Short mmCIF file of C-alpha atoms and ligand atoms in Angstrom, two decimals:
data_model
loop_
_atom_site.label_atom_id
_atom_site.label_comp_id
_atom_site.label_asym_id
_atom_site.label_seq_id
_atom_site.Cartn_x
_atom_site.Cartn_y
_atom_site.Cartn_z
CA UNK A 1 47.24 7.74 3.52
CA UNK A 2 48.22 5.86 0.03
CA UNK A 3 46.82 7.93 -2.50
CA UNK A 4 46.70 11.75 -2.67
CA UNK A 5 44.44 13.56 -5.12
CA UNK A 6 46.47 16.71 -5.53
CA UNK A 7 46.05 20.04 -7.09
CA UNK A 8 49.04 21.42 -9.17
CA UNK A 9 47.68 24.96 -9.39
CA UNK A 10 47.89 26.95 -12.61
CA UNK A 11 51.28 26.11 -13.69
CA UNK A 12 53.85 28.35 -11.67
CA UNK A 13 55.33 25.99 -9.28
CA UNK A 14 55.42 28.79 -6.63
CA UNK A 15 51.57 28.63 -6.73
CA UNK A 16 51.60 25.07 -5.34
CA UNK A 17 50.29 24.58 -2.03
CA UNK A 18 52.82 23.65 0.77
CA UNK A 19 51.22 20.22 1.44
CA UNK A 20 51.16 19.38 -2.33
CA UNK A 21 55.05 20.50 -2.53
CA UNK A 22 55.86 18.27 0.62
CA UNK A 23 53.58 15.18 -0.80
CA UNK A 24 55.38 15.51 -4.21
CA UNK A 25 59.06 15.50 -2.56
CA UNK A 26 57.85 12.15 -0.63
CA UNK A 27 56.07 10.32 -3.34
CA UNK A 28 56.96 6.87 -4.50
CA UNK A 29 54.86 7.46 -7.80
CA UNK A 30 53.22 10.57 -9.33
CA UNK A 31 50.72 9.96 -12.10
CA UNK A 32 49.88 13.35 -13.68
CA UNK A 33 48.08 15.01 -16.36
CA UNK A 34 49.30 16.92 -19.18
CA UNK A 35 48.62 20.22 -17.93
CA UNK A 36 50.93 19.78 -15.27
CA UNK A 37 54.26 22.00 -16.43
CA UNK A 38 57.70 20.91 -15.85
CA UNK A 39 58.36 23.41 -13.11
CA UNK A 40 55.86 21.66 -10.97
CA UNK A 41 57.30 18.23 -11.95
CA UNK A 42 60.67 19.26 -11.21
CA UNK A 43 59.59 19.19 -7.38
CA UNK A 44 59.03 15.71 -7.60
CA UNK A 45 61.52 13.35 -5.79
CA UNK A 46 64.17 12.13 -8.22
CA UNK A 47 63.78 8.36 -7.35
CA UNK A 48 59.75 8.45 -7.87
CA UNK A 49 58.35 6.82 -10.68
CA UNK A 50 56.44 9.33 -13.06
CA UNK A 51 53.47 8.01 -14.91
CA UNK A 52 52.07 10.62 -17.66
CA UNK A 53 48.42 9.74 -18.26
CA UNK A 54 47.48 12.92 -19.93
CA UNK A 55 44.68 13.05 -22.48
CA UNK A 56 45.67 14.47 -25.74
CA UNK A 57 44.17 14.69 -29.18
CA UNK A 58 44.87 11.10 -30.55
CA UNK A 59 45.53 9.70 -27.25
CA UNK A 60 42.54 9.32 -25.23
CA UNK A 61 43.00 7.44 -21.94
CA UNK A 62 39.77 6.40 -20.57
CA UNK A 63 39.10 7.65 -17.41
CA UNK A 64 38.24 4.03 -15.96
CA UNK A 65 41.83 2.93 -16.75
CA UNK A 66 43.19 6.08 -14.70
CA UNK A 67 40.91 5.03 -12.00
CA UNK A 68 41.83 1.45 -11.86
CA UNK A 69 45.58 2.43 -12.06
CA UNK A 70 45.19 4.50 -8.96
CA UNK A 71 43.54 1.76 -7.16
CA UNK A 72 46.20 -0.92 -8.04
CA UNK A 73 49.07 1.43 -6.76
CA UNK A 74 47.29 2.32 -3.98
CA UNK A 75 46.65 -1.22 -3.06
CA UNK A 76 50.66 -1.68 -3.45
CA UNK A 77 50.83 0.59 -0.45
CA UNK A 78 53.17 2.89 -1.97
CA UNK A 79 53.00 6.75 -1.38
CA UNK A 80 50.82 7.77 -4.74
CA UNK A 81 50.35 11.32 -5.77
CA UNK A 82 47.86 11.85 -8.40
CA UNK A 83 48.69 15.36 -9.79
CA UNK A 84 45.87 17.34 -11.63
CA UNK A 85 46.10 20.92 -12.81
CA UNK A 86 44.26 23.57 -10.96
CA UNK A 87 42.03 22.00 -8.34
CA UNK A 88 41.24 18.37 -8.81
CA UNK A 89 37.77 18.85 -8.12
CA UNK A 90 37.29 21.53 -10.64
CA UNK A 91 36.62 20.06 -13.95
CA UNK A 92 39.30 17.67 -13.04
CA UNK A 93 37.56 14.38 -12.54
CA UNK A 94 38.84 14.04 -9.30
CA UNK A 95 35.59 13.02 -7.84
CA UNK A 96 35.35 10.04 -10.14
CA UNK A 97 38.82 9.12 -9.05
CA UNK A 98 37.82 9.50 -5.32
CA UNK A 99 34.56 7.40 -5.86
CA UNK A 100 36.85 4.70 -7.58
CA UNK A 101 39.12 4.73 -4.53
CA UNK A 102 36.47 4.78 -1.69
CA UNK A 103 34.72 1.68 -3.63
CA UNK A 104 38.09 0.04 -3.45
CA UNK A 105 38.54 0.89 0.24
CA UNK A 106 41.98 2.40 -0.77
CA UNK A 107 42.62 5.30 1.72
CA UNK A 108 43.07 8.58 0.12
CA UNK A 109 43.15 12.39 0.72
CA UNK A 110 42.11 15.25 -1.42
CA UNK A 111 44.70 18.34 -1.53
CA UNK A 112 43.04 21.50 -3.24
CA UNK A 113 44.81 23.27 -5.79
CA UNK A 114 44.58 27.00 -7.06
CA UNK A 115 42.11 26.66 -9.95
CA UNK A 116 42.60 28.38 -13.17
CA UNK A 117 39.32 29.56 -12.94
CA UNK A 118 40.51 32.29 -10.68
CA UNK A 119 44.11 32.28 -11.23
CA UNK A 120 43.90 32.85 -14.70
CA UNK A 121 41.65 35.98 -14.62
CA UNK A 122 44.04 37.24 -11.79
CA UNK A 123 47.22 36.71 -13.95
CA UNK A 124 45.74 38.97 -16.33
CA UNK A 125 44.80 41.50 -13.73
CA UNK A 126 41.26 40.61 -13.67
CA UNK A 127 39.31 40.18 -10.48
CA UNK A 128 36.37 37.77 -11.06
CA UNK A 129 34.28 39.78 -8.59
CA UNK A 130 34.53 43.64 -8.03
CA UNK A 131 32.45 46.08 -6.04
CA UNK A 132 29.88 47.77 -8.24
CA UNK A 133 30.82 45.59 -11.33
CA UNK A 134 30.21 41.98 -10.67
CA UNK A 135 28.59 40.59 -7.37
CA UNK A 136 29.14 36.87 -8.59
CA UNK A 137 31.08 34.58 -10.91
CA UNK A 138 29.83 31.33 -12.65
CA UNK A 139 32.57 28.88 -13.41
CA UNK A 140 31.52 26.67 -16.62
CA UNK A 141 32.83 24.18 -19.22
CA UNK A 142 32.65 25.16 -22.84
CA UNK A 143 32.86 21.44 -23.80
CA UNK A 144 30.11 20.16 -25.95
CA UNK A 145 29.00 16.42 -25.78
CA UNK A 146 27.63 15.00 -28.88
CA UNK A 147 26.83 18.44 -30.61
CA UNK A 148 24.88 19.57 -27.50
CA UNK A 149 26.30 22.20 -25.06
CA UNK A 150 26.43 21.01 -21.53
CA UNK A 151 25.47 24.45 -20.49
CA UNK A 152 22.32 26.53 -20.90
CA UNK A 153 24.27 29.64 -22.24
CA UNK A 154 20.93 31.78 -22.86
CA UNK A 155 19.87 31.32 -19.36
CA UNK A 156 23.37 32.12 -18.03
CA UNK A 157 23.26 35.49 -19.92
CA UNK A 158 20.53 36.61 -17.45
CA UNK A 159 22.24 35.41 -14.28
CA UNK A 160 24.74 38.45 -14.39
CA UNK A 161 28.27 38.69 -12.92
CA UNK A 162 31.30 37.32 -14.50
CA UNK A 163 31.25 34.28 -16.61
CA UNK A 164 34.51 32.11 -16.64
CA UNK A 165 34.71 29.49 -19.18
CA UNK A 166 37.04 26.52 -19.10
CA UNK A 167 37.53 24.27 -22.19
CA UNK A 168 35.95 26.75 -24.49
CA UNK A 169 38.24 27.90 -27.05
CA UNK A 170 36.99 25.61 -29.72
CA UNK A 171 33.34 26.40 -29.10
CA UNK A 172 33.73 30.20 -28.35
CA UNK A 173 31.84 31.18 -31.62
CA UNK A 174 28.59 29.41 -30.52
CA UNK A 175 29.19 30.43 -26.85
CA UNK A 176 29.29 33.90 -27.85
CA UNK A 177 26.20 33.48 -30.22
CA UNK A 178 24.20 31.80 -27.44
CA UNK A 179 25.10 34.46 -24.97
CA UNK A 180 24.04 37.28 -27.27
CA UNK A 181 20.90 35.60 -28.16
CA UNK A 182 20.35 35.25 -24.40
CA UNK A 183 20.42 38.89 -24.08
CA UNK A 184 24.07 39.70 -23.32
CA UNK A 185 25.35 43.06 -24.73
CA UNK A 186 27.39 42.19 -27.72
CA UNK A 187 29.83 45.04 -26.53
CA UNK A 188 30.60 42.97 -23.22
CA UNK A 189 34.42 42.80 -22.71
CA UNK A 190 35.93 39.53 -22.96
CA UNK A 191 39.59 38.36 -21.98
CA UNK A 192 41.22 35.15 -22.85
CA UNK A 193 44.03 33.86 -21.01
CA UNK A 194 46.24 31.17 -22.40
CA UNK A 195 48.56 29.20 -20.10
CA UNK A 196 48.06 31.64 -17.48
CA UNK A 197 51.21 31.89 -14.61
CA UNK A 198 53.73 30.10 -17.09
CA UNK A 199 56.26 31.64 -19.49
CA UNK A 200 53.91 31.03 -22.26
CA UNK A 201 51.17 33.11 -20.87
CA UNK A 202 49.47 35.30 -23.24
CA UNK A 203 46.36 37.58 -22.72
CA UNK A 204 43.83 38.44 -25.61
CA UNK A 205 40.83 40.96 -24.96
CA UNK A 206 38.09 41.62 -27.20
CA UNK A 207 34.42 42.35 -27.15
CA UNK A 208 31.82 39.51 -27.09
CA UNK A 209 30.72 40.03 -30.42
CA UNK A 210 34.08 39.57 -32.01
CA UNK A 211 35.07 36.62 -29.94
CA UNK A 212 34.38 33.97 -32.86
CA UNK A 213 37.09 35.77 -35.17
CA UNK A 214 39.54 36.35 -32.21
CA UNK A 215 42.45 33.93 -32.34
CA UNK A 216 43.06 32.27 -29.08
CA UNK A 217 45.09 29.30 -28.39
CA UNK A 218 44.41 26.29 -26.09
CA UNK A 219 44.48 25.70 -23.30
CA UNK A 220 42.64 29.03 -22.25
CA UNK A 221 40.15 30.63 -19.39
CA UNK A 222 37.92 32.97 -21.29
CA UNK A 223 36.36 35.74 -18.84
CA UNK A 224 33.27 37.47 -20.04
CA UNK A 225 31.94 40.48 -18.34
CA UNK A 226 32.61 44.07 -17.52
CA UNK A 227 35.62 43.08 -15.14
CA UNK A 228 37.49 41.55 -18.15
CA UNK A 229 38.09 45.24 -19.33
CA UNK A 230 40.31 45.85 -15.99
CA UNK A 231 43.98 45.17 -16.13
CA UNK A 232 44.93 45.33 -12.61
CA UNK A 233 48.74 44.21 -13.04
CA UNK A 234 51.66 45.46 -11.11
CA UNK A 235 53.36 48.47 -12.28
CA UNK A 236 56.97 47.31 -12.43
CA UNK A 237 58.81 50.20 -13.74
CA UNK A 238 57.98 53.48 -12.18
CA UNK A 239 58.74 56.55 -14.28
CA UNK A 240 61.52 58.76 -12.71
C1 SAM B 1 40.16 19.69 -17.86
S1 SAM B 1 40.00 21.45 -17.33
C2 SAM B 1 40.78 21.19 -15.71
C3 SAM B 1 40.76 22.54 -14.73
C4 SAM B 1 41.47 22.32 -13.56
N1 SAM B 1 41.09 21.44 -12.69
C5 SAM B 1 41.57 23.91 -13.00
O1 SAM B 1 40.87 23.93 -11.58
O2 SAM B 1 42.09 24.80 -13.17
C6 SAM B 1 41.32 21.99 -18.15
C7 SAM B 1 41.05 23.32 -18.71
O3 SAM B 1 41.26 24.23 -17.50
C8 SAM B 1 42.02 25.63 -18.12
N2 SAM B 1 43.28 25.74 -17.82
C9 SAM B 1 43.96 25.14 -16.86
N3 SAM B 1 45.22 25.60 -16.41
C10 SAM B 1 45.18 26.76 -17.14
C11 SAM B 1 46.18 27.43 -17.28
N4 SAM B 1 47.26 27.90 -16.71
N5 SAM B 1 45.94 28.89 -18.27
C12 SAM B 1 44.73 28.84 -18.74
N6 SAM B 1 43.75 27.90 -18.72
C13 SAM B 1 44.03 26.87 -17.97
C14 SAM B 1 41.74 25.50 -19.60
O4 SAM B 1 40.41 26.11 -19.94
C15 SAM B 1 41.76 24.24 -19.86
O5 SAM B 1 41.27 23.70 -21.18
#
């Protein structure tokens, strides 16, 4: 296998899969995103070449360029790891890169990672499903293309269960307004988890009606539904 599309998990290097850690230690070149933290990159072989292709404000790297780079590196026969935050196939554009590699007949494999859509709620003590409270969860992007939401929020409001929003911080006001217009209770609990499983983790809780006015830093996962009121984190200090 020359190219591995690898999920780096939500941030904490302990949450890498065993296969991801092995491939990182053996890689000749690692092509990584901005969301992949230093702790994970520390596992990369010191002799490996590191290429940062993270898209940042003011530095939008076209996806076609990244796919073309992977094809080129793969053709060189080097052990290439394409490292992405969370899972490569959950809003990671891993499918597009796999298509490009397939079209170019470059051998590749996909190594799943723990997606932030479940890891971030878990890090805040929130189970995305919970008997009697939530029988389903929907993972959606809050990203808007050309002023239009990619998601029909009013219909989603009627589905029930937990709504997990990725890339939704900037659009949280209109997302909340659309969900309420679709029938969701304005008092529905909301939790936003910033940089889950890292030292910068921060959890903010509010009601849906107040989401627009609640300060949240990006990147964050926004959890909407009754389970967002839970806080099932471990009790580390027991009173004597
Ligand atoms: C392009 S998507 C990639 C998602 C990734 N493939 C996954 O499975 O988690 C980027 C978004 O994922 C979410 N995200 C990823 N890692 C996160 C983390 N550690 N804490 C909070 N949100 C995170 C944020 O919503 C961020 O804007």
